[in-house]
DNA sequence: TTTGCCGGGCC
DNA sequence: GGCCCGGCAAA
């Protein structure tokens, strides 16, 4: 059985290969944050590898105990151990890769109905990216280009692209990335993986990542003489698509229904946004973009995330708002009173024409009318200076009355 | 319509 | 901060 070994190698190669791209996917404007996040992910990837090794060792120890109880001859035992190692490793890896953590994507209600996904791969459409979403209109959340608000500053949030339902990655993994949870492994399948260029009006599909990167470099980025050099920018402009429809069905079947609590707006969004450990995790995973699928966990490599950071591949319009309980609170992109505009763009990379300047700002305003709080004090019942002295004796009024302020002489 | 006084402008 | 006034809303 070569599956475990292959997968491990696959993981490692993915990690080493994709980590450099992290900086483009983090929704932060600070280079230090980028480095920090990248380092964290490296550490997580290593921890995960350790964890897997530990799990295998534990199982191995357990197996040895059992084997010793049944008194297996030493010579035969060593041979068996070799096989058992593989089997055990396979079991561990399989259980990890098929664990609920991985297989229960917190999808939005209409995700599974998204036509483009059914076709085996998500292809972002700039024309359909209204960017507007609402708590009351969950269908809009299925929009692939829906950006998500960086609800809390401490949790660097990126715009999210709905993951391919069949690739096994989802917001759960995003949560893993963000909240130090074990990183699930990529499920292997036999599907044909293609790479599609997301550049506007291109859509070129190639069979290898290197090919598509080279295509982007030479055709779109104009780096003719740098065929072997890749700074990762090309990753932004292509996406992985899968041609095997079986996996699509599998992905759809693995979609877990969205709980009402997720579908409904939070009682007070700002609070939820501030708490990363509670509903924030749910909300964010729903709202934000996975930081990167080209991360160590980028076992489910999806470059569509890149499309969010800038044009030309896909525009990132954005407007999101929700109005919980009919209150006046709202969050919206590119529209007051709250504006989130964020385009995760690597500062070190030139953006093709049309790419907006990276700007990240968010403001939350909630200012009910002052009248609602009854700030205007009730009118005094007693006589005031004006009534007592009359207009002709205005000089006898108290200062407040003269200034048309609340009477200080005849206080109620 | 009268009266109390808030909000804001001017100095 | 002192002074003044437009304008709102209750009486």
Coordinates of C-alpha atoms (C1' of nucleotides) in Angstrom, one line a residue:
Chain A
X1 CA 0.0 0.0 0.0
X2 CA 1.7 3.1 -1.1
X3 CA -1.0 5.5 -0.3
X4 CA 0.2 6.8 3.0
X5 CA 3.7 7.4 1.9
X6 CA 2.6 9.1 -1.2
X7 CA 0.3 11.3 0.7
X8 CA 2.8 12.3 3.1
X9 CA 5.2 13.2 0.4
X10 CA 2.4 15.0 -1.3
X11 CA 1.8 17.0 1.8
X12 CA 5.4 17.9 2.2
X13 CA 5.8 19.0 -1.3
X14 CA 2.7 21.1 -1.0
X15 CA 3.9 22.7 2.1
X16 CA 7.2 23.6 0.7
X17 CA 5.9 24.6 -2.6
X18 CA 3.0 26.7 -1.5
X19 CA 4.1 28.4 1.6
X20 CA 5.8 31.3 -0.2
X21 CA 2.4 32.2 -1.6
X22 CA 1.0 32.9 1.7
X23 CA 1.8 36.5 1.7
X24 CA -0.6 37.2 -1.0
X25 CA -3.5 35.6 0.7
X26 CA -3.4 37.2 4.1
X27 CA -5.8 40.0 4.6
X28 CA -3.5 42.3 6.2
X29 CA -1.6 45.3 5.2
X30 CA 1.4 44.9 7.3
X31 CA 4.3 43.0 6.1
X32 CA 5.1 41.9 9.6
X33 CA 1.7 40.3 9.9
X34 CA 2.3 38.5 6.7
X35 CA 5.5 37.1 8.0
X36 CA 4.1 36.2 11.3
X37 CA 1.2 34.4 9.8
X38 CA 3.4 32.6 7.5
X39 CA 5.6 31.5 10.3
X40 CA 2.7 30.3 12.2
X41 CA 1.5 28.2 9.4
X42 CA 4.9 26.7 9.0
X43 CA 4.8 25.8 12.6
X44 CA 1.4 24.3 12.3
X45 CA 2.4 22.3 9.4
X46 CA 5.3 20.9 11.3
X47 CA 3.2 20.3 14.3
X48 CA 0.8 18.4 12.2
X49 CA 3.5 16.3 10.8
X50 CA 4.6 15.6 14.3
X51 CA 1.1 14.8 15.3
X52 CA 0.7 12.3 12.6
X53 CA 3.9 10.7 13.5
X54 CA 2.9 10.6 17.1
X55 CA -0.4 9.0 16.2
X56 CA 1.4 6.3 14.3
X57 CA 3.7 5.7 17.2
X58 CA 0.9 5.4 19.6
X59 CA -0.9 3.0 17.5
X60 CA 2.3 1.1 17.0
X61 CA 2.9 0.9 20.7
X62 CA -0.6 -0.4 21.1
X63 CA -0.2 -2.9 18.5
X64 CA 3.0 -4.1 20.0
X65 CA 1.3 -4.7 23.3
X66 CA -1.4 -6.8 21.6
X67 CA 1.2 -8.6 19.6
X68 CA 3.2 -9.4 22.8
X69 CA 0.1 -10.8 24.4
X70 CA -0.5 -13.2 21.7
X71 CA 3.2 -14.2 21.7
X72 CA 4.2 -13.7 18.2
X73 CA 7.5 -15.1 17.1
X74 CA 10.1 -12.4 16.9
X75 CA 11.2 -13.1 13.4
X76 CA 7.8 -13.1 12.0
X77 CA 6.9 -10.1 14.1
X78 CA 9.4 -7.9 12.5
X79 CA 8.2 -8.7 9.1
X80 CA 4.7 -8.2 10.2
X81 CA 5.6 -4.9 11.7
X82 CA 6.7 -3.5 8.4
X83 CA 3.3 -4.2 7.0
X84 CA 1.6 -3.1 10.1
X85 CA 3.4 0.1 10.0
X86 CA 2.1 0.8 6.6
X87 CA -1.4 -0.3 7.5
X88 CA -1.4 1.7 10.7
X89 CA -0.1 4.7 9.0
X90 CA -2.7 4.3 6.3
X91 CA -5.4 4.0 8.9
X92 CA -4.3 7.1 10.8
X93 CA -4.0 9.1 7.7
X94 CA -7.2 7.9 6.3
X95 CA -9.0 8.6 9.5
X96 CA -7.5 12.0 9.6
X97 CA -8.3 12.8 6.1
X98 CA -11.9 11.6 6.5
X99 CA -12.5 13.0 9.8
X100 CA -15.5 15.3 10.3
X101 CA -13.2 18.1 10.7
X102 CA -12.5 17.8 7.1
X103 CA -15.6 16.3 5.7
X104 CA -18.1 18.7 7.1
X105 CA -17.8 21.9 5.3
X106 CA -19.9 24.6 6.8
X107 CA -21.4 25.6 3.6
X108 CA -24.0 28.1 3.0
X109 CA -27.4 26.9 2.1
X110 CA -27.3 27.4 -1.6
X111 CA -23.7 26.4 -2.1
X112 CA -24.6 22.9 -3.1
X113 CA -26.9 24.3 -5.7
X114 CA -24.3 26.5 -7.3
X115 CA -24.3 25.5 -10.8
X116 CA -20.7 26.2 -11.5
X117 CA -19.7 23.9 -8.7
X118 CA -21.7 21.1 -10.0
X119 CA -19.7 21.3 -13.1
X120 CA -16.7 20.2 -11.3
X121 CA -14.9 23.3 -10.5
X122 CA -15.5 26.8 -9.4
X123 CA -14.8 29.3 -11.9
X124 CA -15.2 32.8 -10.6
X125 CA -17.3 35.1 -12.6
X126 CA -16.7 38.7 -12.5
X127 CA -20.1 39.4 -13.9
X128 CA -21.9 37.7 -11.2
X129 CA -19.9 39.1 -8.4
X130 CA -22.3 41.5 -7.0
X131 CA -20.5 41.2 -3.7
X132 CA -23.6 41.9 -1.8
X133 CA -24.6 39.6 0.9
X134 CA -27.0 39.8 3.6
X135 CA -27.9 37.7 6.6
X136 CA -31.4 37.8 5.5
X137 CA -30.5 36.7 2.1
X138 CA -28.3 33.7 2.4
X139 CA -28.5 32.9 -1.2
X140 CA -26.3 35.8 -1.9
X141 CA -23.6 34.2 0.2
X142 CA -23.2 31.6 -2.3
X143 CA -21.8 34.1 -4.6
X144 CA -18.3 33.0 -5.3
X145 CA -17.0 36.4 -5.4
X146 CA -18.5 37.5 -2.2
X147 CA -15.9 39.2 -0.1
X148 CA -16.1 38.9 3.5
X149 CA -15.6 41.5 6.1
X150 CA -12.5 41.4 8.3
X151 CA -14.7 41.5 11.3
X152 CA -12.0 41.6 13.8
X153 CA -8.6 43.0 13.4
X154 CA -6.8 40.5 15.4
X155 CA -7.8 37.6 13.2
X156 CA -6.4 38.4 9.9
X157 CA -9.2 37.6 7.6
X158 CA -9.0 37.2 4.0
X159 CA -11.6 37.3 1.5
X160 CA -13.0 33.9 1.0
X161 CA -13.7 32.0 -2.0
X162 CA -16.2 29.2 -1.6
X163 CA -14.2 26.1 -1.7
X164 CA -14.7 23.5 -4.1
X165 CA -17.1 21.2 -2.5
X166 CA -15.3 18.1 -3.7
X167 CA -11.9 19.0 -2.7
X168 CA -12.4 18.4 1.0
X169 CA -11.3 21.7 2.1
X170 CA -13.6 24.2 3.5
X171 CA -14.1 26.7 6.2
X172 CA -13.2 24.1 8.7
X173 CA -9.8 24.1 7.3
X174 CA -9.8 27.8 7.4
X175 CA -10.6 27.6 11.0
X176 CA -7.8 25.2 11.4
X177 CA -5.5 27.7 9.8
X178 CA -6.7 30.4 12.0
X179 CA -7.3 28.7 15.3
X180 CA -4.4 26.4 15.6
X181 CA -6.3 23.2 15.0
X182 CA -4.8 20.2 13.4
X183 CA -4.5 20.5 9.7
X184 CA -6.3 17.9 7.8
X185 CA -4.7 16.1 5.0
X186 CA -5.7 16.1 1.4
X187 CA -7.8 13.4 0.2
X188 CA -6.5 11.7 -2.8
X189 CA -8.7 10.8 -5.6
X190 CA -8.4 9.9 -9.2
X191 CA -9.8 13.0 -10.6
X192 CA -8.2 14.9 -13.4
X193 CA -6.9 18.2 -12.2
X194 CA -6.6 21.1 -14.6
X195 CA -5.5 24.6 -14.1
X196 CA -7.5 27.4 -15.5
X197 CA -6.3 30.9 -16.0
X198 CA -8.4 33.4 -14.4
X199 CA -7.2 36.3 -16.3
X200 CA -9.9 38.3 -17.8
X201 CA -11.0 37.1 -21.1
X202 CA -8.4 34.3 -21.0
X203 CA -9.7 31.2 -19.4
X204 CA -6.9 29.1 -20.7
X205 CA -6.8 25.6 -19.2
X206 CA -3.6 23.7 -18.8
X207 CA -2.9 20.4 -17.2
X208 CA -0.1 21.4 -15.0
X209 CA 0.4 24.2 -12.5
X210 CA 3.8 24.9 -13.9
X211 CA 2.3 25.3 -17.3
X212 CA -0.4 27.7 -16.2
X213 CA 2.1 29.6 -14.2
X214 CA 4.3 29.9 -17.1
X215 CA 1.4 30.9 -19.2
X216 CA 0.5 33.7 -16.8
X217 CA 4.0 34.8 -16.4
X218 CA 4.7 35.0 -20.1
X219 CA 1.3 36.0 -21.5
X220 CA -0.2 38.2 -18.8
X221 CA 2.7 39.3 -16.7
X222 CA 5.1 39.7 -19.5
X223 CA 8.0 37.9 -17.8
X224 CA 9.4 36.3 -20.8
X225 CA 12.9 36.0 -19.5
X226 CA 11.9 34.6 -16.1
X227 CA 10.4 31.4 -17.2
X228 CA 11.9 29.5 -14.2
X229 CA 11.4 32.2 -11.8
X230 CA 8.3 32.2 -9.8
X231 CA 7.6 34.6 -7.1
X232 CA 4.2 33.2 -6.5
X233 CA 2.2 36.0 -8.1
X234 CA 1.1 33.7 -10.9
X235 CA -0.8 31.7 -8.3
X236 CA -3.2 34.5 -8.1
X237 CA -4.4 34.2 -11.5
X238 CA -5.2 30.6 -12.0
X239 CA -7.5 28.1 -10.3
X240 CA -7.5 24.4 -10.0
X241 CA -10.4 22.7 -11.6
X242 CA -11.3 19.1 -11.4
X243 CA -12.9 17.1 -14.1
X244 CA -14.1 14.1 -12.2
X245 CA -17.8 14.5 -11.6
X246 CA -17.7 11.7 -9.0
X247 CA -15.8 13.7 -6.7
X248 CA -18.3 16.5 -7.2
X249 CA -21.1 14.3 -6.0
X250 CA -19.0 13.2 -3.1
X251 CA -18.4 16.8 -2.2
X252 CA -22.0 17.6 -2.4
X253 CA -22.9 14.7 -0.3
X254 CA -20.5 15.8 2.3
X255 CA -22.0 19.1 2.6
X256 CA -23.4 19.6 6.0
X257 CA -26.6 21.6 6.4
X258 CA -26.2 25.0 7.8
X259 CA -27.5 25.4 11.3
X260 CA -30.1 28.1 11.8
X261 CA -27.8 29.8 14.1
X262 CA -25.4 30.3 11.3
X263 CA -28.0 31.3 8.8
X264 CA -29.5 33.8 11.1
X265 CA -27.8 37.0 11.9
X266 CA -26.0 37.4 15.2
X267 CA -27.8 39.2 17.9
X268 CA -25.1 41.8 17.8
X269 CA -22.7 41.4 15.1
X270 CA -19.9 43.5 16.4
X271 CA -19.7 41.4 19.5
X272 CA -19.6 38.3 17.5
X273 CA -17.0 39.7 15.3
X274 CA -14.8 40.5 18.3
X275 CA -15.0 37.1 19.8
X276 CA -12.9 34.8 17.8
X277 CA -13.6 31.8 19.9
X278 CA -17.3 31.7 19.7
X279 CA -19.7 32.6 17.0
X280 CA -16.9 34.6 15.5
X281 CA -15.3 31.4 14.4
X282 CA -18.5 30.3 12.8
X283 CA -19.2 33.7 11.3
X284 CA -15.8 34.3 10.1
X285 CA -15.4 30.9 8.6
X286 CA -18.5 31.7 6.8
X287 CA -17.6 35.2 5.9
X288 CA -14.0 35.2 5.4
X289 CA -11.8 33.7 2.9
X290 CA -9.6 30.9 3.8
X291 CA -6.3 32.5 4.1
X292 CA -4.8 30.3 1.7
X293 CA -5.3 27.0 0.1
X294 CA -1.8 27.1 -1.1
X295 CA -0.7 27.0 2.5
X296 CA 0.8 24.1 4.2
X297 CA -2.7 22.9 4.3
X298 CA -3.0 23.7 0.9
X299 CA -3.5 20.1 0.3
X300 CA -6.6 21.3 -1.4
X301 CA -4.9 23.8 -3.6
X302 CA -7.3 26.3 -4.9
X303 CA -6.0 29.4 -6.4
X304 CA -9.3 31.0 -6.7
X305 CA -8.6 32.8 -3.5
X306 CA -6.2 34.9 -5.4
X307 CA -8.9 36.2 -7.5
X308 CA -10.2 38.1 -4.6
X309 CA -7.2 40.2 -4.1
X310 CA -7.4 42.2 -7.3
X311 CA -8.5 42.5 -10.8
X312 CA -8.0 41.5 -13.4
X313 CA -8.9 37.9 -12.9
X314 CA -12.0 38.8 -10.9
X315 CA -13.2 42.1 -9.6
X316 CA -14.0 42.3 -6.0
X317 CA -16.9 44.4 -5.5
X318 CA -18.1 44.2 -2.1
X319 CA -21.0 45.1 -0.2
X320 CA -22.4 43.3 2.6
X321 CA -24.9 44.2 5.2
X322 CA -27.2 42.6 7.5
X323 CA -29.9 44.0 9.6
X324 CA -30.5 41.8 12.6
X325 CA -33.8 42.1 14.2
X326 CA -34.6 45.1 12.1
X327 CA -32.2 47.2 14.0
X328 CA -30.3 49.9 12.3
X329 CA -27.0 48.1 12.4
X330 CA -25.6 47.3 9.1
X331 CA -22.3 46.4 7.6
X332 CA -21.8 47.1 4.1
X333 CA -19.1 47.2 1.5
X334 CA -18.6 50.3 -0.4
X335 CA -21.6 51.8 1.1
X336 CA -22.2 53.7 4.3
X337 CA -22.5 53.6 7.2
X338 CA -20.0 50.8 7.4
X339 CA -17.4 50.3 4.8
X340 CA -15.1 47.5 4.4
X341 CA -12.8 47.7 1.5
X342 CA -10.0 45.3 1.4
X343 CA -8.0 43.9 -1.4
X344 CA -5.3 41.7 -0.2
X345 CA -2.6 42.6 -2.5
X346 CA 1.0 41.9 -2.1
X347 CA 2.7 45.2 -1.8
X348 CA 5.7 43.8 -3.5
X349 CA 3.9 42.9 -6.6
X350 CA 2.7 44.9 -9.4
X351 CA -0.9 44.6 -10.1
X352 CA -2.2 44.5 -13.6
X353 CA -4.3 47.4 -14.7
X354 CA -7.4 47.8 -12.8
X355 CA -6.1 46.5 -9.6
X356 CA -7.1 48.7 -6.8
X357 CA -5.0 50.1 -4.2
X358 CA -5.0 48.1 -1.1
X359 CA -7.1 49.7 1.4
X360 CA -8.5 48.3 4.6
X361 CA -10.8 50.1 6.7
X362 CA -13.8 49.2 8.7
X363 CA -16.1 51.3 10.8
X364 CA -19.1 50.4 12.7
X365 CA -21.7 52.9 13.2
X366 CA -24.8 52.5 15.1
X367 CA -26.4 55.8 16.0
X368 CA -30.1 55.6 16.8
X369 CA -31.9 58.8 16.9
X370 CA -31.2 60.8 20.0
X371 CA -34.9 61.2 20.5
X372 CA -35.2 57.5 21.0
X373 CA -33.3 57.8 24.2
X374 CA -35.5 60.8 25.3
X375 CA -32.5 63.0 25.9
X376 CA -34.6 66.1 25.7
X377 CA -35.7 66.6 29.2
X378 CA -39.3 67.2 29.9
X379 CA -40.5 70.7 29.9
X380 CA -40.5 72.4 33.3
X381 CA -44.0 72.7 34.8
X382 CA -43.3 75.6 37.1
X383 CA -43.1 79.2 36.2
X384 CA -39.9 80.5 34.8
X385 CA -38.3 83.8 34.7
X386 CA -40.1 84.7 31.5
X387 CA -43.4 84.0 33.0
X388 CA -42.6 85.6 36.3
X389 CA -41.0 88.8 35.1
X390 CA -42.4 89.1 31.7
X391 CA -40.7 90.0 28.5
X392 CA -40.5 93.7 29.6
X393 CA -38.4 92.7 32.6
X394 CA -36.0 90.5 30.8
X395 CA -33.1 92.0 32.6
X396 CA -34.4 90.4 35.7
X397 CA -34.3 86.9 34.2
X398 CA -31.7 84.5 35.1
X399 CA -28.9 84.1 32.8
X400 CA -30.1 80.8 31.5
X401 CA -33.5 82.2 30.7
X402 CA -31.9 85.1 28.9
X403 CA -29.9 82.7 26.9
X404 CA -32.9 80.6 26.2
X405 CA -31.4 77.8 28.2
X406 CA -33.0 75.8 31.0
X407 CA -34.0 78.1 33.8
X408 CA -31.6 78.0 36.7
X409 CA -33.6 80.1 39.0
X410 CA -36.9 78.2 39.1
X411 CA -35.7 74.7 38.7
X412 CA -38.3 72.1 38.6
Chain B
dT1 C1' -50.0 80.4 20.2
dT2 C1' -47.1 80.5 24.1
dT3 C1' -43.3 78.8 26.5
dG4 C1' -39.2 76.0 27.7
dC5 C1' -34.9 74.9 26.1
dC6 C1' -31.8 72.3 22.9
dG7 C1' -28.4 72.9 19.6
dG8 C1' -25.3 75.6 17.4
dG9 C1' -23.1 79.9 15.8
dC10 C1' -20.5 83.9 16.8
dC11 C1' -17.2 86.5 19.3
Chain C
dG1 C1' -16.9 80.6 28.0
dG2 C1' -20.3 84.2 27.3
dC3 C1' -23.9 85.5 24.5
dC4 C1' -27.4 85.0 21.2
dC5 C1' -30.9 82.9 18.4
dG6 C1' -33.3 79.4 15.2
dG7 C1' -36.2 76.0 15.8
dC8 C1' -38.5 72.0 18.0
dA9 C1' -42.0 70.3 20.9
dA10 C1' -44.9 70.4 24.9
dA11 C1' -48.4 73.0 27.1

